[in-house]
Amino acid sequence: MLKAAPWCLAGWLVGTACQLQQASLWSLGVILAACGLSLLLGLIAWVLHTRITHISKFSEVAKWPIIALVFFGLALSCVNARALWQAQHRLNPLLEGQEILLLGVIASLPQQTDISVRFRFQVQSASKLNQASSVVVPEWIDLVWYDRESAEMMKGNLWADLKAGDTWQFSARLKAPHGTLNPGGFDEALWRWEQGVMATGAVTTSKRAAVPQKIKSSWLYPIAQARQYVRSEIERKLLQGDAQSRSLAGVIAALVMGDQAAIQAADWDLFRATGVAHLMSISGLHITLFAWVMAAAIRSMWRASALGGSRLCLRWPAPHVALLAGTLMATLYALFSGWGLPSQRTVIMLWVVCLLRLVGTRWPIFWSLGLALWVVVALDPWAMLQPGFWLSFVAVGVLMLNESVQSPDRTQLEDGGSGMLIKMVGQAFRTLRNLLREQWVITLALTPLAVLFFGQLSWVGLLANLVAIPWVTWLVTPLALLGVLAPPLWLVASWALQPLMTLLTWMASLPGSVWFLPTPPLVLALLAMGGGLLLLQQWPWILRSWGLLFMLPIFLWQVPKPPPGQFDLWFADVGQGNSVLIRTTHHALLYDAGPLYSETSDAGQRILVPLLRRLGVKLDRVMLSHRDADHTGGAPAVLRAHPQADLWSSLEEGHPLSTLRPVKVCMAGQKWEWDGVQFELLHPLASDYAKLAGSNALSCVLRVDASQQASSKKSHESQKASALLVGDIEAAQELAMLQRLALQPVGVLLVPHHGSQTSSTNGFIEALKPHWAVVQAGYLNRYGHPSTRVVQRYETQDVPLSISSECGAAYWQSTQPQELSCEREVRRRYWHTPKRKESRSPE
Ligand SMILES: [Zn+2]
């Protein structure tokens, strides 16, 4: 039985991993066939094993791979069946964008900012507005309610009345879950799919819509209600109107109840830069650390009272009590902190390992961990794609390994009595030393994983963690948690937090504190992980140091760059806004920096800065076409992360961004050359500035041409190894350029003004005749971009159109101007919104 376990486990894990790569789901027939085939295979293996003993040579060898294959097939069909069932609950595409009247229960702690409030909603009934007949919508919907649509409502302070567990009625516009998709970036659709949320929506408060109203209160979701109460108490106790108290109150709220939205954006930046963000978000890692600290504390208390001669303590061995109590406390903590998926997974892992130890199975620790892994993956297959899951798995593993190495010091228990106090102090010191050592091992073990998942290595982070882990888990968190019983302790916790914040701020300011590494290919990543495992073994150092060698390639890896004279473009998927990265052999320019999403998040910090890091790009220049927020929203974050880049734009004098960097004004005729690639500005003219034209009309228009010599082999194509980026220019500017310049055809065109019908005139498209036209516009955006008429104009001129909401990030190279690759095609999975055939809604 035990011999088969690793084969079953390996089969199941590989089967699940393969299923997660599927672009579309199997049909029911295929699922049943695969399941039947696997079972048949299992039957054959069983017969071979039990009945036909005389051909045992064969059966002994073939048995194990067959068992692995059986579990591989079973995992594939089970996960497919489950996903198929969930896909049945997709939002009907015909209901997308329609106003729907929803009745249901608020199912989570509402997250409020100055302009919006977000919460999960469990729908009980739904109907179209002003129609009696009901419609079917997904049960779980993530709703957002914006201020700009509900200024009236705010007067009645309805937001303060939103409580978890209460029944409400809203009208809302629903969408299928759809996030931006960039290389290596966060997959929002997967994140919601994993939680069973099959639609998102915005509450509408137009004249037509039904007024949001509370129907009744209830005691459903008691934990969410308790959390809401605690959060308001923390704010009451700690908020004093200044920025510092707001920052500290936010961190305390996050530590007590996992309310990550409470932490200020600047503090998040600080925590990320010093590598301690995991401590502030109640993640799997945090819960594991909490369980471990609690277990250690209880173990030393138990031993101390055993030294004092307590009978109870002598009967129950300290490690068992500590393990059980630690796991129990971690479960309670996870429950109170919102019971998010990462916490659930960790708690399950902790319980599996804990129970196996308690019932006294003498399984090797790796097998207990394997079982824990299997239980989590069987319950939640999509966890395999979450870095947090692997981080907490490794953390649990390292703790258990270390735990098993330490032998209980029984000798001390027996000679109690004289010098008891000295022994207790000695015990406390030993515990502290062990804790420090274990924490060091965990930090080391997690370092290669952090490099692989987050592309950063922070020397400061190693030091910061050494101080911050014990400080936060031993002092600040317990104080903050006890504050629930005695609120003045929150004040003490905030005092304890202050020196840590000061220290972290100082550490983050050290030069070269963080290294960013581009994403390595999978082979190198696996090699490095193997190296990490080797380092963790209890072998002589001469053997273990080979691990370092295996890890070396990921530090040296470089993302391939365009050859001299050539360039490539990444059209980032930033939602409703523009952002294009241009790379030559040794230089890079970012054209526009995407939109602002809310007061705490923008395309710069959420998408562009991480993307630039993954590509290993250092920007030489940022060009902001014009001042509109959908082009400049992410600029502050990008400029801060790339201090060496200069800034070109048509921004007016005194614009807030000019405080970050001197602005070089865009002017038609400006030119430069990078690695043989020509850059030229075609618009605006000095006279346009003098006319005080609108912001769209002042968009900087940039033309990029590959070197003629480099492309001379295919002479007829050479002129098309070029790109034109035009911002939000409109028909008048297109016409002016056509009259003033002999516009040459281009390989790729950034469609003006996101495909609005103010732009893309027929003459302009005809003169440029691009191989590809790229629209950067948000999914079901409220402007109706791209307009149907504009889409038709490109179609009639045989210019293929790529729209960012359908394509995700797009990649184009001057060496292959006819080709454009879409991130959404490369990474298409069954949880993404299926492709739509029908025409887009008119403007
Ligand atoms: Zn725009």
mmCIF file of N, CA and C in Angstrom, residues 497-563:
data_model
loop_
_atom_site.group_PDB
_atom_site.id
_atom_site.type_symbol
_atom_site.label_atom_id
_atom_site.label_comp_id
_atom_site.label_asym_id
_atom_site.label_seq_id
_atom_site.Cartn_x
_atom_site.Cartn_y
_atom_site.Cartn_z
ATOM 1 N N LEU A 497 4.570 48.947 16.519
ATOM 2 C CA LEU A 497 4.739 48.884 15.076
ATOM 3 C C LEU A 497 5.613 50.025 14.558
ATOM 4 N N GLN A 498 5.521 51.166 15.242
ATOM 5 C CA GLN A 498 6.198 52.372 14.766
ATOM 6 C C GLN A 498 7.698 52.195 14.506
ATOM 7 N N PRO A 499 8.480 51.683 15.486
ATOM 8 C CA PRO A 499 9.923 51.553 15.222
ATOM 9 C C PRO A 499 10.209 50.628 14.047
ATOM 10 N N LEU A 500 9.375 49.573 13.874
ATOM 11 C CA LEU A 500 9.586 48.657 12.749
ATOM 12 C C LEU A 500 9.407 49.388 11.418
ATOM 13 N N MET A 501 8.354 50.205 11.354
ATOM 14 C CA MET A 501 8.105 50.955 10.114
ATOM 15 C C MET A 501 9.284 51.882 9.818
ATOM 16 N N THR A 502 9.815 52.515 10.863
ATOM 17 C CA THR A 502 10.956 53.413 10.664
ATOM 18 C C THR A 502 12.148 52.632 10.119
ATOM 19 N N LEU A 503 12.388 51.466 10.721
ATOM 20 C CA LEU A 503 13.514 50.640 10.283
ATOM 21 C C LEU A 503 13.343 50.212 8.827
ATOM 22 N N LEU A 504 12.120 49.772 8.477
ATOM 23 C CA LEU A 504 11.866 49.306 7.109
ATOM 24 C C LEU A 504 12.053 50.448 6.118
ATOM 25 N N THR A 505 11.580 51.641 6.486
ATOM 26 C CA THR A 505 11.728 52.793 5.593
ATOM 27 C C THR A 505 13.210 53.057 5.332
ATOM 28 N N TRP A 506 14.016 52.950 6.382
ATOM 29 C CA TRP A 506 15.449 53.166 6.221
ATOM 30 C C TRP A 506 16.057 52.093 5.308
ATOM 31 N N MET A 507 15.663 50.823 5.561
ATOM 32 C CA MET A 507 16.209 49.721 4.752
ATOM 33 C C MET A 507 15.851 49.884 3.281
ATOM 34 N N ALA A 508 14.591 50.283 3.020
ATOM 35 C CA ALA A 508 14.150 50.420 1.625
ATOM 36 C C ALA A 508 14.930 51.522 0.920
ATOM 37 N N SER A 509 15.446 52.470 1.687
ATOM 38 C CA SER A 509 16.146 53.592 1.050
ATOM 39 C C SER A 509 17.597 53.251 0.720
ATOM 40 N N LEU A 510 18.090 52.098 1.205
ATOM 41 C CA LEU A 510 19.471 51.725 0.908
ATOM 42 C C LEU A 510 19.626 51.470 -0.582
ATOM 43 N N PRO A 511 20.703 51.927 -1.200
ATOM 44 C CA PRO A 511 20.861 51.698 -2.643
ATOM 45 C C PRO A 511 21.095 50.215 -2.938
ATOM 46 N N GLY A 512 20.550 49.767 -4.053
ATOM 47 C CA GLY A 512 20.739 48.374 -4.468
ATOM 48 C C GLY A 512 20.122 47.366 -3.522
ATOM 49 N N SER A 513 19.038 47.784 -2.824
ATOM 50 C CA SER A 513 18.467 46.882 -1.823
ATOM 51 C C SER A 513 17.739 45.701 -2.475
ATOM 52 N N VAL A 514 17.187 45.920 -3.644
ATOM 53 C CA VAL A 514 16.431 44.850 -4.306
ATOM 54 C C VAL A 514 17.006 44.587 -5.695
ATOM 55 N N TRP A 515 17.131 43.327 -6.048
ATOM 56 C CA TRP A 515 17.497 42.926 -7.409
ATOM 57 C C TRP A 515 16.254 42.435 -8.101
ATOM 58 N N PHE A 516 16.035 42.866 -9.335
ATOM 59 C CA PHE A 516 14.932 42.303 -10.092
ATOM 60 C C PHE A 516 15.489 41.421 -11.185
ATOM 61 N N LEU A 517 14.916 40.237 -11.342
ATOM 62 C CA LEU A 517 15.423 39.293 -12.329
ATOM 63 C C LEU A 517 14.339 39.006 -13.352
ATOM 64 N N PRO A 518 14.693 38.961 -14.640
ATOM 65 C CA PRO A 518 13.689 38.618 -15.647
ATOM 66 C C PRO A 518 13.215 37.173 -15.467
ATOM 67 N N THR A 519 11.978 36.894 -15.923
ATOM 68 C CA THR A 519 11.417 35.553 -15.781
ATOM 69 C C THR A 519 12.229 34.544 -16.591
ATOM 70 N N PRO A 520 12.772 33.501 -15.961
ATOM 71 C CA PRO A 520 13.550 32.513 -16.707
ATOM 72 C C PRO A 520 12.635 31.486 -17.369
ATOM 73 N N PRO A 521 13.118 30.760 -18.398
ATOM 74 C CA PRO A 521 12.323 29.669 -18.971
ATOM 75 C C PRO A 521 12.143 28.550 -17.941
ATOM 76 N N LEU A 522 11.105 27.722 -18.177
ATOM 77 C CA LEU A 522 10.734 26.710 -17.189
ATOM 78 C C LEU A 522 11.882 25.769 -16.845
ATOM 79 N N VAL A 523 12.684 25.387 -17.855
ATOM 80 C CA VAL A 523 13.766 24.434 -17.618
ATOM 81 C C VAL A 523 14.735 24.974 -16.568
ATOM 82 N N LEU A 524 15.125 26.246 -16.740
ATOM 83 C CA LEU A 524 16.050 26.849 -15.784
ATOM 84 C C LEU A 524 15.402 26.963 -14.415
ATOM 85 N N ALA A 525 14.085 27.269 -14.413
ATOM 86 C CA ALA A 525 13.381 27.410 -13.144
ATOM 87 C C ALA A 525 13.385 26.091 -12.383
ATOM 88 N N LEU A 526 13.109 24.988 -13.114
ATOM 89 C CA LEU A 526 13.085 23.673 -12.458
ATOM 90 C C LEU A 526 14.475 23.307 -11.936
ATOM 91 N N LEU A 527 15.496 23.627 -12.740
ATOM 92 C CA LEU A 527 16.868 23.349 -12.334
ATOM 93 C C LEU A 527 17.181 24.076 -11.019
ATOM 94 N N ALA A 528 16.767 25.351 -10.958
ATOM 95 C CA ALA A 528 17.042 26.142 -9.761
ATOM 96 C C ALA A 528 16.303 25.589 -8.549
ATOM 97 N N MET A 529 15.062 25.102 -8.781
ATOM 98 C CA MET A 529 14.305 24.536 -7.664
ATOM 99 C C MET A 529 14.989 23.280 -7.147
ATOM 100 N N GLY A 530 15.507 22.480 -8.086
ATOM 101 C CA GLY A 530 16.279 21.310 -7.687
ATOM 102 C C GLY A 530 17.477 21.727 -6.835
ATOM 103 N N GLY A 531 18.142 22.803 -7.274
ATOM 104 C CA GLY A 531 19.272 23.330 -6.525
ATOM 105 C C GLY A 531 18.878 23.732 -5.119
ATOM 106 N N GLY A 532 17.691 24.382 -5.008
ATOM 107 C CA GLY A 532 17.194 24.799 -3.698
ATOM 108 C C GLY A 532 16.970 23.601 -2.791
ATOM 109 N N LEU A 533 16.373 22.520 -3.384
ATOM 110 C CA LEU A 533 16.116 21.296 -2.612
ATOM 111 C C LEU A 533 17.425 20.705 -2.092
ATOM 112 N N LEU A 534 18.434 20.716 -2.965
ATOM 113 C CA LEU A 534 19.736 20.166 -2.612
ATOM 114 C C LEU A 534 20.330 20.919 -1.420
ATOM 115 N N LEU A 535 20.165 22.247 -1.462
ATOM 116 C CA LEU A 535 20.698 23.086 -0.381
ATOM 117 C C LEU A 535 20.059 22.751 0.961
ATOM 118 N N LEU A 536 18.789 22.297 0.894
ATOM 119 C CA LEU A 536 18.043 22.051 2.123
ATOM 120 C C LEU A 536 18.384 20.712 2.776
ATOM 121 N N GLN A 537 19.043 19.815 2.026
ATOM 122 C CA GLN A 537 19.319 18.473 2.556
ATOM 123 C C GLN A 537 20.297 18.528 3.733
ATOM 124 N N GLN A 538 20.305 17.463 4.503
ATOM 125 C CA GLN A 538 21.210 17.409 5.657
ATOM 126 C C GLN A 538 22.513 16.700 5.272
ATOM 127 N N TRP A 539 23.026 17.010 4.095
ATOM 128 C CA TRP A 539 24.245 16.374 3.624
ATOM 129 C C TRP A 539 25.448 17.270 3.890
ATOM 130 N N PRO A 540 26.684 16.726 3.676
ATOM 131 C CA PRO A 540 27.865 17.574 3.849
ATOM 132 C C PRO A 540 27.815 18.776 2.897
ATOM 133 N N TRP A 541 28.438 19.872 3.333
ATOM 134 C CA TRP A 541 28.332 21.104 2.556
ATOM 135 C C TRP A 541 28.941 20.978 1.171
ATOM 136 N N ILE A 542 29.948 20.103 1.049
ATOM 137 C CA ILE A 542 30.604 19.964 -0.255
ATOM 138 C C ILE A 542 29.609 19.482 -1.306
ATOM 139 N N LEU A 543 28.646 18.613 -0.873
ATOM 140 C CA LEU A 543 27.598 18.144 -1.783
ATOM 141 C C LEU A 543 26.536 19.215 -1.990
ATOM 142 N N ARG A 544 26.149 19.848 -0.854
ATOM 143 C CA ARG A 544 25.040 20.801 -0.927
ATOM 144 C C ARG A 544 25.395 22.015 -1.789
ATOM 145 N N SER A 545 26.684 22.380 -1.802
ATOM 146 C CA SER A 545 27.049 23.607 -2.516
ATOM 147 C C SER A 545 26.804 23.483 -4.024
ATOM 148 N N TRP A 546 26.666 22.229 -4.516
ATOM 149 C CA TRP A 546 26.291 22.047 -5.926
ATOM 150 C C TRP A 546 24.941 22.694 -6.212
ATOM 151 N N GLY A 547 24.105 22.764 -5.184
ATOM 152 C CA GLY A 547 22.801 23.418 -5.338
ATOM 153 C C GLY A 547 22.950 24.841 -5.833
ATOM 154 N N LEU A 548 23.948 25.543 -5.310
ATOM 155 C CA LEU A 548 24.185 26.935 -5.722
ATOM 156 C C LEU A 548 24.490 27.010 -7.213
ATOM 157 N N LEU A 549 25.261 26.013 -7.669
ATOM 158 C CA LEU A 549 25.643 25.978 -9.073
ATOM 159 C C LEU A 549 24.410 25.846 -9.969
ATOM 160 N N PHE A 550 23.478 24.963 -9.522
ATOM 161 C CA PHE A 550 22.250 24.772 -10.305
ATOM 162 C C PHE A 550 21.401 26.040 -10.318
ATOM 163 N N MET A 551 21.544 26.860 -9.275
ATOM 164 C CA MET A 551 20.716 28.063 -9.204
ATOM 165 C C MET A 551 21.304 29.203 -10.027
ATOM 166 N N LEU A 552 22.567 29.078 -10.383
ATOM 167 C CA LEU A 552 23.265 30.161 -11.071
ATOM 168 C C LEU A 552 22.577 30.611 -12.369
ATOM 169 N N PRO A 553 22.137 29.659 -13.250
ATOM 170 C CA PRO A 553 21.594 30.099 -14.554
ATOM 171 C C PRO A 553 20.455 31.101 -14.437
ATOM 172 N N ILE A 554 19.568 30.983 -13.420
ATOM 173 C CA ILE A 554 18.452 31.942 -13.400
ATOM 174 C C ILE A 554 18.940 33.353 -13.094
ATOM 175 N N PHE A 555 20.109 33.471 -12.476
ATOM 176 C CA PHE A 555 20.612 34.814 -12.199
ATOM 177 C C PHE A 555 21.258 35.429 -13.437
ATOM 178 N N LEU A 556 21.696 34.559 -14.354
ATOM 179 C CA LEU A 556 22.407 35.052 -15.532
ATOM 180 C C LEU A 556 21.492 35.186 -16.748
ATOM 181 N N TRP A 557 20.309 34.617 -16.662
ATOM 182 C CA TRP A 557 19.391 34.580 -17.798
ATOM 183 C C TRP A 557 19.005 35.986 -18.269
ATOM 184 N N GLN A 558 18.979 36.182 -19.583
ATOM 185 C CA GLN A 558 18.570 37.448 -20.181
ATOM 186 C C GLN A 558 17.466 37.188 -21.191
ATOM 187 N N VAL A 559 16.438 38.052 -21.212
ATOM 188 C CA VAL A 559 15.380 37.915 -22.209
ATOM 189 C C VAL A 559 15.966 38.285 -23.576
ATOM 190 N N PRO A 560 15.698 37.463 -24.632
ATOM 191 C CA PRO A 560 16.249 37.779 -25.954
ATOM 192 C C PRO A 560 15.820 39.172 -26.417
ATOM 193 N N LYS A 561 16.736 39.874 -27.083
ATOM 194 C CA LYS A 561 16.438 41.240 -27.531
ATOM 195 C C LYS A 561 16.472 41.294 -29.052
ATOM 196 N N PRO A 562 15.874 42.339 -29.654
ATOM 197 C CA PRO A 562 15.888 42.443 -31.123
ATOM 198 C C PRO A 562 17.329 42.598 -31.616
ATOM 199 N N PRO A 563 17.652 42.081 -32.826
ATOM 200 C CA PRO A 563 18.996 42.255 -33.381
ATOM 201 C C PRO A 563 19.223 43.723 -33.739
#
